[in-house]
Structures are given as structure tokens and as C-alpha cells.
PDB file of C-alpha atoms in Angstrom:
ATOM      1  CA  GLY A 521      12.509  37.150   9.943  1.00 85.00           C
ATOM      2  CA  ASP A 522      14.579  34.462   8.301  1.00 95.00           C
ATOM      3  CA  ILE A 523      14.093  30.767   9.113  1.00 97.00           C
ATOM      4  CA  ASP A 524      17.386  29.081  10.058  1.00 97.00           C
ATOM      5  CA  PRO A 525      17.013  25.290  10.375  1.00 97.00           C
ATOM      6  CA  THR A 526      20.698  24.577  11.086  1.00 97.00           C
ATOM      7  CA  LEU A 527      19.909  22.920  14.477  1.00 97.00           C
ATOM      8  CA  PRO A 528      23.422  21.632  15.382  1.00 96.00           C
ATOM      9  CA  GLU A 529      22.380  19.556  18.416  1.00 97.00           C
ATOM     10  CA  LEU A 530      19.592  17.827  16.513  1.00 98.00           C
ATOM     11  CA  ARG A 531      21.960  17.244  13.645  1.00 98.00           C
ATOM     12  CA  GLU A 532      24.440  15.553  15.980  1.00 97.00           C
ATOM     13  CA  ARG A 533      21.755  13.138  17.218  1.00 98.00           C
ATOM     14  CA  HIS A 534      20.737  12.253  13.664  1.00 98.00           C
ATOM     15  CA  GLU A 535      24.354  11.717  12.610  1.00 98.00           C
ATOM     16  CA  GLU A 536      24.761   9.290  15.523  1.00 98.00           C
ATOM     17  CA  LYS A 537      21.688   7.306  14.417  1.00 98.00           C
ATOM     18  CA  TRP A 538      22.915   7.168  10.829  1.00 98.00           C
ATOM     19  CA  ALA A 539      26.452   6.160  11.813  1.00 98.00           C
ATOM     20  CA  GLU A 540      25.132   3.416  14.089  1.00 98.00           C
ATOM     21  CA  ALA A 541      22.916   1.959  11.336  1.00 98.00           C
ATOM     22  CA  LEU A 542      25.724   2.078   8.773  1.00 98.00           C
ATOM     23  CA  ALA A 543      28.202   0.472  11.176  1.00 98.00           C
ATOM     24  CA  HIS A 544      25.703  -2.358  11.834  1.00 98.00           C
ATOM     25  CA  HIS A 545      25.401  -2.861   8.076  1.00 98.00           C
ATOM     26  CA  PHE A 546      29.163  -3.130   7.622  1.00 98.00           C
ATOM     27  CA  ARG A 547      29.446  -5.563  10.541  1.00 98.00           C
ATOM     28  CA  ARG A 548      26.643  -7.740   9.071  1.00 98.00           C
ATOM     29  CA  GLN A 549      28.571  -7.899   5.819  1.00 98.00           C
ATOM     30  CA  GLU A 550      31.755  -8.810   7.665  1.00 97.00           C
ATOM     31  CA  ARG A 551      30.068 -11.634   9.578  1.00 97.00           C
ATOM     32  CA  ALA A 552      28.543 -12.993   6.385  1.00 96.00           C
ATOM     33  CA  ILE A 553      31.787 -13.328   4.452  1.00 94.00           C
ATOM     34  CA  ILE A 554      34.822 -13.268   6.764  1.00 94.00           C
ATOM     35  CA  SER A 555      34.855 -17.007   7.532  1.00 90.00           C
ATOM     36  CA  LYS A 556      34.760 -17.777   3.807  1.00 89.00           C
ATOM     37  CA  VAL A 557      37.744 -15.569   2.967  1.00 89.00           C
ATOM     38  CA  PRO A 558      40.983 -17.592   2.767  1.00 84.00           C
ATOM     39  CA  GLU A 559      43.587 -16.692   5.382  1.00 87.00           C
ATOM     40  CA  LYS A 560      46.129 -16.102   2.675  1.00 81.00           C
ATOM     41  CA  GLY A 561      45.454 -14.421  -0.629  1.00 72.00           C
ATOM     42  CA  LEU A 562      45.393 -16.723  -3.626  1.00 62.00           C
ATOM     43  CA  LYS A 563      47.388 -16.252  -6.783  1.00 56.00           C
ATOM     44  CA  ALA A 564      44.074 -16.423  -8.567  1.00 48.00           C
ATOM     45  CA  VAL A 565      43.056 -13.190  -6.859  1.00 52.00           C
ATOM     46  CA  LYS A 566      45.945 -11.317  -8.397  1.00 52.00           C
ATOM     47  CA  GLN A 567      44.941 -12.707 -11.782  1.00 51.00           C
ATOM     48  CA  GLY A 568      41.341 -11.645 -11.280  1.00 51.00           C
ATOM     49  CA  GLY A 569      40.212 -15.227 -10.783  1.00 51.00           C
ATOM     50  CA  TRP A 570      39.054 -15.227  -7.158  1.00 56.00           C
ATOM     51  CA  PRO A 571      35.240 -15.476  -7.118  1.00 64.00           C
ATOM     52  CA  LEU A 572      34.350 -12.690  -4.699  1.00 77.00           C
ATOM     53  CA  ASP A 573      30.935 -12.634  -6.352  1.00 79.00           C
ATOM     54  CA  SER A 574      30.267 -16.068  -4.878  1.00 81.00           C
ATOM     55  CA  LEU A 575      30.709 -14.600  -1.367  1.00 89.00           C
ATOM     56  CA  TRP A 576      29.084 -11.236  -1.969  1.00 92.00           C
ATOM     57  CA  ASP A 577      25.284 -11.134  -2.160  1.00 94.00           C
ATOM     58  CA  ALA A 578      24.864  -7.755  -3.877  1.00 95.00           C
ATOM     59  CA  THR A 579      21.085  -8.067  -4.119  1.00 96.00           C
ATOM     60  CA  ARG A 580      20.743  -8.677  -0.388  1.00 97.00           C
ATOM     61  CA  TRP A 581      23.146  -5.919   0.650  1.00 98.00           C
ATOM     62  CA  ASN A 582      21.582  -3.340  -1.649  1.00 98.00           C
ATOM     63  CA  ARG A 583      18.083  -4.222  -0.478  1.00 98.00           C
ATOM     64  CA  GLU A 584      18.970  -4.112   3.228  1.00 98.00           C
ATOM     65  CA  LEU A 585      20.961  -0.882   3.018  1.00 98.00           C
ATOM     66  CA  GLU A 586      18.308   0.784   0.861  1.00 98.00           C
ATOM     67  CA  GLN A 587      15.727  -0.017   3.554  1.00 98.00           C
ATOM     68  CA  ASP A 588      17.991   1.375   6.288  1.00 98.00           C
ATOM     69  CA  ILE A 589      18.772   4.566   4.372  1.00 98.00           C
ATOM     70  CA  TYR A 590      15.156   5.124   3.349  1.00 98.00           C
ATOM     71  CA  ARG A 591      14.011   4.857   6.986  1.00 98.00           C
ATOM     72  CA  LEU A 592      16.724   7.295   8.091  1.00 98.00           C
ATOM     73  CA  ASN A 593      16.088   9.611   5.122  1.00 98.00           C
ATOM     74  CA  VAL A 594      12.406   9.857   6.040  1.00 98.00           C
ATOM     75  CA  ALA A 595      13.144  10.426   9.747  1.00 98.00           C
ATOM     76  CA  THR A 596      15.700  13.172   9.082  1.00 98.00           C
ATOM     77  CA  ALA A 597      13.910  14.970   6.245  1.00 98.00           C
ATOM     78  CA  SER A 598      10.590  14.891   8.131  1.00 98.00           C
ATOM     79  CA  VAL A 599      12.043  16.428  11.298  1.00 98.00           C
ATOM     80  CA  TRP A 600      13.673  19.309   9.425  1.00 98.00           C
ATOM     81  CA  GLY A 601      10.614  19.836   7.264  1.00 98.00           C
ATOM     82  CA  ALA A 602       8.359  19.941  10.310  1.00 98.00           C
ATOM     83  CA  TYR A 603      10.662  22.455  12.003  1.00 98.00           C
ATOM     84  CA  VAL A 604      10.529  24.863   9.057  1.00 98.00           C
ATOM     85  CA  ALA A 605       6.746  24.497   8.772  1.00 97.00           C
ATOM     86  CA  GLU A 606       6.334  25.147  12.500  1.00 97.00           C
ATOM     87  CA  GLN A 607       8.400  28.354  12.302  1.00 97.00           C
ATOM     88  CA  VAL A 608       6.037  29.814   9.695  1.00 95.00           C
ATOM     89  CA  LYS A 609       2.847  28.231  11.092  1.00 96.00           C
ATOM     90  CA  SER A 610       2.351  26.278   7.867  1.00 96.00           C
ATOM     91  CA  GLU A 611       1.060  22.804   7.028  1.00 95.00           C
ATOM     92  CA  PHE A 612       3.690  20.326   5.826  1.00 97.00           C
ATOM     93  CA  ASP A 613       2.896  17.398   3.530  1.00 97.00           C
ATOM     94  CA  ALA A 614       5.779  14.982   4.113  1.00 97.00           C
ATOM     95  CA  SER A 615       4.348  12.478   1.612  1.00 97.00           C
ATOM     96  CA  ALA A 616       5.519  14.763  -1.208  1.00 96.00           C
ATOM     97  CA  MET A 617       9.122  13.815  -0.328  1.00 98.00           C
ATOM     98  CA  MET A 618       8.853  10.041  -0.260  1.00 98.00           C
ATOM     99  CA  GLU A 619       9.476   9.212  -3.909  1.00 98.00           C
ATOM    100  CA  TRP A 620      12.676  11.265  -3.992  1.00 98.00           C
ATOM    101  CA  LEU A 621      13.870   9.893  -0.645  1.00 98.00           C
ATOM    102  CA  LEU A 622      13.330   6.300  -1.792  1.00 98.00           C
ATOM    103  CA  GLU A 623      15.215   6.823  -5.042  1.00 98.00           C
ATOM    104  CA  ASN A 624      18.013   8.565  -3.146  1.00 98.00           C
ATOM    105  CA  ALA A 625      18.190   5.591  -0.757  1.00 98.00           C
ATOM    106  CA  ARG A 626      18.448   3.133  -3.650  1.00 98.00           C
ATOM    107  CA  ILE A 627      21.271   5.021  -5.352  1.00 98.00           C
ATOM    108  CA  SER A 628      23.120   5.665  -2.071  1.00 98.00           C
ATOM    109  CA  ALA A 629      22.957   1.984  -1.081  1.00 98.00           C
ATOM    110  CA  GLU A 630      24.342   0.869  -4.432  1.00 98.00           C
ATOM    111  CA  GLU A 631      27.189   3.395  -4.292  1.00 97.00           C
ATOM    112  CA  ILE A 632      28.184   2.556  -0.706  1.00 98.00           C
ATOM    113  CA  ASN A 633      28.104  -1.203  -1.312  1.00 98.00           C
ATOM    114  CA  SER A 634      30.003  -0.851  -4.581  1.00 96.00           C
ATOM    115  CA  THR A 635      32.792   0.982  -2.752  1.00 97.00           C
ATOM    116  CA  THR A 636      32.901  -1.736  -0.077  1.00 97.00           C
ATOM    117  CA  TYR A 637      33.001  -4.444  -2.749  1.00 95.00           C
ATOM    118  CA  ASP A 638      35.992  -2.794  -4.437  1.00 94.00           C
ATOM    119  CA  LEU A 639      37.833  -2.425  -1.120  1.00 96.00           C
ATOM    120  CA  VAL A 640      37.186  -6.068  -0.207  1.00 94.00           C
ATOM    121  CA  ALA A 641      38.292  -7.262  -3.651  1.00 90.00           C
ATOM    122  CA  ALA A 642      41.583  -5.369  -3.257  1.00 91.00           C
ATOM    123  CA  ALA A 643      42.071  -6.740   0.273  1.00 92.00           C
ATOM    124  CA  MET A 644      41.568 -10.317  -0.922  1.00 87.00           C
ATOM    125  CA  ALA A 645      44.554  -9.929  -3.215  1.00 85.00           C
ATOM    126  CA  GLU A 646      46.841  -9.208  -0.265  1.00 89.00           C
ATOM    127  CA  GLU A 647      49.099 -11.864   1.211  1.00 88.00           C
ATOM    128  CA  PHE A 648      47.100 -12.194   4.419  1.00 92.00           C
ATOM    129  CA  ALA A 649      43.691 -11.804   2.861  1.00 90.00           C
ATOM    130  CA  ARG A 650      41.421 -12.475   5.823  1.00 93.00           C
ATOM    131  CA  ASP A 651      43.192  -9.927   8.030  1.00 95.00           C
ATOM    132  CA  ALA A 652      43.099  -7.400   5.204  1.00 95.00           C
ATOM    133  CA  VAL A 653      39.365  -7.901   4.683  1.00 95.00           C
ATOM    134  CA  ARG A 654      38.792  -7.590   8.426  1.00 97.00           C
ATOM    135  CA  ARG A 655      40.628  -4.238   8.363  1.00 98.00           C
ATOM    136  CA  VAL A 656      38.380  -3.047   5.519  1.00 98.00           C
ATOM    137  CA  PHE A 657      35.260  -3.673   7.592  1.00 98.00           C
ATOM    138  CA  ASP A 658      36.805  -2.303  10.774  1.00 98.00           C
ATOM    139  CA  HIS A 659      37.615   0.969   8.981  1.00 98.00           C
ATOM    140  CA  ALA A 660      34.152   0.981   7.418  1.00 98.00           C
ATOM    141  CA  ALA A 661      32.377   0.587  10.764  1.00 98.00           C
ATOM    142  CA  ARG A 662      34.560   3.061  12.670  1.00 98.00           C
ATOM    143  CA  VAL A 663      35.398   5.724  10.046  1.00 98.00           C
ATOM    144  CA  ARG A 664      33.377   5.399   6.835  1.00 98.00           C
ATOM    145  CA  ALA A 665      30.071   5.068   8.725  1.00 98.00           C
ATOM    146  CA  ALA A 666      30.558   8.453  10.421  1.00 97.00           C
ATOM    147  CA  GLU A 667      31.725  10.132   7.215  1.00 96.00           C
ATOM    148  CA  ILE A 668      28.755   8.824   5.235  1.00 97.00           C
ATOM    149  CA  ALA A 669      26.403   9.788   8.081  1.00 98.00           C
ATOM    150  CA  ALA A 670      27.561  13.417   7.945  1.00 96.00           C
ATOM    151  CA  TRP A 671      27.007  13.540   4.192  1.00 96.00           C
ATOM    152  CA  LYS A 672      23.579  11.886   4.284  1.00 98.00           C
ATOM    153  CA  VAL A 673      22.257  14.012   7.152  1.00 98.00           C
ATOM    154  CA  THR A 674      23.263  17.127   5.196  1.00 98.00           C
ATOM    155  CA  THR A 675      21.375  15.808   2.175  1.00 98.00           C
ATOM    156  CA  ALA A 676      18.200  14.712   3.970  1.00 98.00           C
ATOM    157  CA  SER A 677      17.924  17.646   6.389  1.00 98.00           C
ATOM    158  CA  ASN A 678      18.378  20.292   3.693  1.00 98.00           C
ATOM    159  CA  PHE A 679      16.048  18.469   1.307  1.00 98.00           C
ATOM    160  CA  GLY A 680      13.331  18.289   3.980  1.00 98.00           C
ATOM    161  CA  ALA A 681      13.828  21.910   5.005  1.00 98.00           C
ATOM    162  CA  GLN A 682      13.680  23.127   1.424  1.00 97.00           C
ATOM    163  CA  GLU A 683      10.557  21.075   0.651  1.00 98.00           C
ATOM    164  CA  ALA A 684       8.746  22.574   3.661  1.00 97.00           C
ATOM    165  CA  ALA A 685       9.933  26.073   2.759  1.00 97.00           C
ATOM    166  CA  ARG A 686       8.685  25.616  -0.794  1.00 96.00           C
ATOM    167  CA  GLN A 687       5.299  24.353   0.404  1.00 97.00           C
ATOM    168  CA  ALA A 688       5.033  27.320   2.798  1.00 96.00           C
ATOM    169  CA  GLY A 689       5.677  29.811   0.026  1.00 96.00           C
ATOM    170  CA  LEU A 690       8.978  31.128   1.383  1.00 97.00           C
ATOM    171  CA  ARG A 691      10.765  33.149  -1.267  1.00 96.00           C
ATOM    172  CA  THR A 692      14.559  32.896  -0.903  1.00 97.00           C
ATOM    173  CA  LYS A 693      17.288  30.578   0.284  1.00 97.00           C
ATOM    174  CA  THR A 694      20.773  31.496   1.496  1.00 98.00           C
ATOM    175  CA  TRP A 695      23.759  29.121   1.665  1.00 98.00           C
ATOM    176  CA  LYS A 696      25.218  28.924   5.185  1.00 98.00           C
ATOM    177  CA  VAL A 697      28.642  27.453   6.002  1.00 97.00           C
ATOM    178  CA  ASN A 698      28.833  25.797   9.447  1.00 96.00           C
ATOM    179  CA  SER A 699      32.289  24.224   9.310  1.00 92.00           C
ATOM    180  CA  ARG A 700      35.399  25.966  10.606  1.00 92.00           C
ATOM    181  CA  ASN A 701      37.317  24.531   7.675  1.00 92.00           C
ATOM    182  CA  PRO A 702      34.974  24.544   4.648  1.00 94.00           C
ATOM    183  CA  ARG A 703      36.083  23.734   1.112  1.00 95.00           C
ATOM    184  CA  ASP A 704      36.907  26.907  -0.828  1.00 95.00           C
ATOM    185  CA  ALA A 705      33.959  26.456  -3.196  1.00 95.00           C
ATOM    186  CA  HIS A 706      31.520  26.461  -0.259  1.00 97.00           C
ATOM    187  CA  ALA A 707      33.230  29.320   1.580  1.00 97.00           C
ATOM    188  CA  ALA A 708      32.661  31.356  -1.580  1.00 97.00           C
ATOM    189  CA  LEU A 709      28.912  30.564  -1.396  1.00 97.00           C
ATOM    190  CA  ASP A 710      28.509  31.515   2.271  1.00 97.00           C
ATOM    191  CA  GLY A 711      25.752  34.146   2.416  1.00 97.00           C
ATOM    192  CA  VAL A 712      24.773  33.821  -1.257  1.00 98.00           C
ATOM    193  CA  THR A 713      20.992  34.186  -1.664  1.00 97.00           C
ATOM    194  CA  VAL A 714      18.882  32.957  -4.588  1.00 97.00           C
ATOM    195  CA  PRO A 715      15.118  32.563  -5.221  1.00 96.00           C
ATOM    196  CA  ILE A 716      13.854  29.360  -3.620  1.00 96.00           C
ATOM    197  CA  GLY A 717      13.096  27.649  -6.935  1.00 95.00           C
ATOM    198  CA  GLU A 718      16.518  28.328  -8.452  1.00 97.00           C
ATOM    199  CA  ASP A 719      19.914  26.660  -8.124  1.00 98.00           C
ATOM    200  CA  PHE A 720      22.865  28.123  -6.298  1.00 98.00           C
ATOM    201  CA  PRO A 721      25.739  29.293  -8.550  1.00 97.00           C
ATOM    202  CA  ASN A 722      27.397  25.850  -8.265  1.00 96.00           C
ATOM    203  CA  GLY A 723      24.316  24.176  -9.823  1.00 97.00           C
ATOM    204  CA  MET A 724      23.154  22.625  -6.538  1.00 98.00           C
ATOM    205  CA  ARG A 725      19.652  23.104  -5.145  1.00 98.00           C
ATOM    206  CA  TRP A 726      20.821  22.870  -1.518  1.00 97.00           C
ATOM    207  CA  PRO A 727      23.931  21.674   0.376  1.00 98.00           C
ATOM    208  CA  GLY A 728      24.086  17.901   0.090  1.00 97.00           C
ATOM    209  CA  ASP A 729      22.248  17.888  -3.254  1.00 97.00           C
ATOM    210  CA  PRO A 730      23.386  14.668  -5.009  1.00 96.00           C
ATOM    211  CA  ARG A 731      24.010  16.744  -8.142  1.00 95.00           C
ATOM    212  CA  GLY A 732      27.156  18.021  -6.422  1.00 96.00           C
ATOM    213  CA  GLY A 733      28.773  14.577  -6.171  1.00 94.00           C
ATOM    214  CA  ALA A 734      31.333  13.522  -3.566  1.00 92.00           C
ATOM    215  CA  GLU A 735      33.589  16.493  -4.305  1.00 92.00           C
ATOM    216  CA  ASN A 736      30.906  18.846  -2.913  1.00 93.00           C
ATOM    217  CA  ASN A 737      29.181  16.603  -0.399  1.00 94.00           C
ATOM    218  CA  ALA A 738      31.757  14.552   1.485  1.00 92.00           C
ATOM    219  CA  ASN A 739      31.987  15.923   5.048  1.00 90.00           C
ATOM    220  CA  CYS A 740      29.809  18.935   4.135  1.00 94.00           C
ATOM    221  CA  ARG A 741      27.782  20.381   7.026  1.00 95.00           C
ATOM    222  CA  CYS A 742      26.439  23.458   5.259  1.00 97.00           C
ATOM    223  CA  SER A 743      22.767  24.391   5.636  1.00 98.00           C
ATOM    224  CA  VAL A 744      20.185  26.726   4.080  1.00 98.00           C
ATOM    225  CA  VAL A 745      18.480  29.760   5.623  1.00 98.00           C
ATOM    226  CA  PHE A 746      15.092  30.704   4.154  1.00 98.00           C
ATOM    227  CA  GLY A 747      13.659  34.176   3.695  1.00 96.00           C
ATOM    228  CA  ARG A 748      10.074  35.368   3.356  1.00 89.00           C
ATOM    229  CA  ARG A 749      10.826  38.111   0.811  1.00 64.00           C
ATOM    230  CA  ARG A 750      12.794  38.435  -2.402  1.00 48.00           C
TER     231      ARG A 750
END
């Protein structure tokens, strides 16, 4: 029969771990810079002259978040890969995933921190700058962390599942929608089956594939079902 690694309860636990780690990251950033942000925005900010770069240690934040995401990537992808392998009584070489997961962590960290930087820069131009910056981090820890977690668990779980399916010699993959309110483009793919080595009609290898960008991946909880025969 088909192998369906959707695993909603496990997914929920992984999303919680991701959201917690991301929220901690945002709170670390807040603690590092909030006391140095002026209470009131400066005219220089509006003219592009406020030196946010002097407060924002991009190298540190990218390094720390990359490490966090890599650890979570490995944990999530490995669990889903092991599940698929177990269903077909196959060996699973998780080491084959590590290079991709590390590169994905690096790019993800840079993108997330870049977004935060832009939000903080805009907040510092407001009249009450420190309060505005505090709101940026509060929203990041409470809302953005959970949204990013959903996206990243979709990416890592489907990547791990597909890698194990490929190693086990499974033949097909079918797109599965799990949300009650999916985007139209994904609803149209629900039930579409392709050979395991090929892309889905939207050019993505699996739900959460970074090739799809934010327009396909934000809040996506789709999964892949694998088949033994063409």
C-alpha cells in the first residue's frame, strides 16, 4: 500500500519546538538592542542616517539562527525519513541529507534576520522608536515564530520523507492537502501523482520546497504520499 507520512500529532510537536526556538531567537535580539534604541525616533532615521548597523550584529544573528535551524532541520527531517524507511522495512542513510539541510539553514537564517532588520529599521523611524521596536519583537516572538515554524516543518518533514522514499526505491509521490483552507494552487494539486524523481506540475519537488518561495510555502501544511508502483 501507499506510505502516508502526514503524522499530524508529530507535526504539531515539531512545530512547537521550532516556534519556541525562533521565539527565543527574537527575544535574544530584542534584549541585545532595545536599551540602545532611543525612546523617540530621530530625524536622522527618517533621512536614512540612523546607524542601525551599529546596533545590529548581522554576523552573530545569522550564525546563531543558522545553528538553531540546522539542529531543528536535522531533527525533523530525520524523524520523517526514519518513519518512511520503517514502513517499507528499508535502511535510511540520514547523512545524505546533511549538506542540503545545512545550506537550507543558512539561507533561511539570512532571510528571517533580513526581514527582522527591515522591520526594526522602519520602527526606529517612528516617533516613539523604542516602543515601536519592542512591538516588532513582540509580534515576531508571538506570531512570526509560529508562522515560520509551520513553513519550516513542512519543508524539513517532506524533504526527509522524500529522501527516505527515494533511498527505499519507492516509485511515485502524490501531493496531499491537509488544510481546510488551502491556496487554490495547492487545492488543484491535491491527489496529483508523479514519478518520485520528477517535479510536481508547479515545479516543486515536494510541499515546502524552497523553489516555491513564500507564495507557495507560507502557512503550507501539505504533505506527500509515496507509492510502490508507477
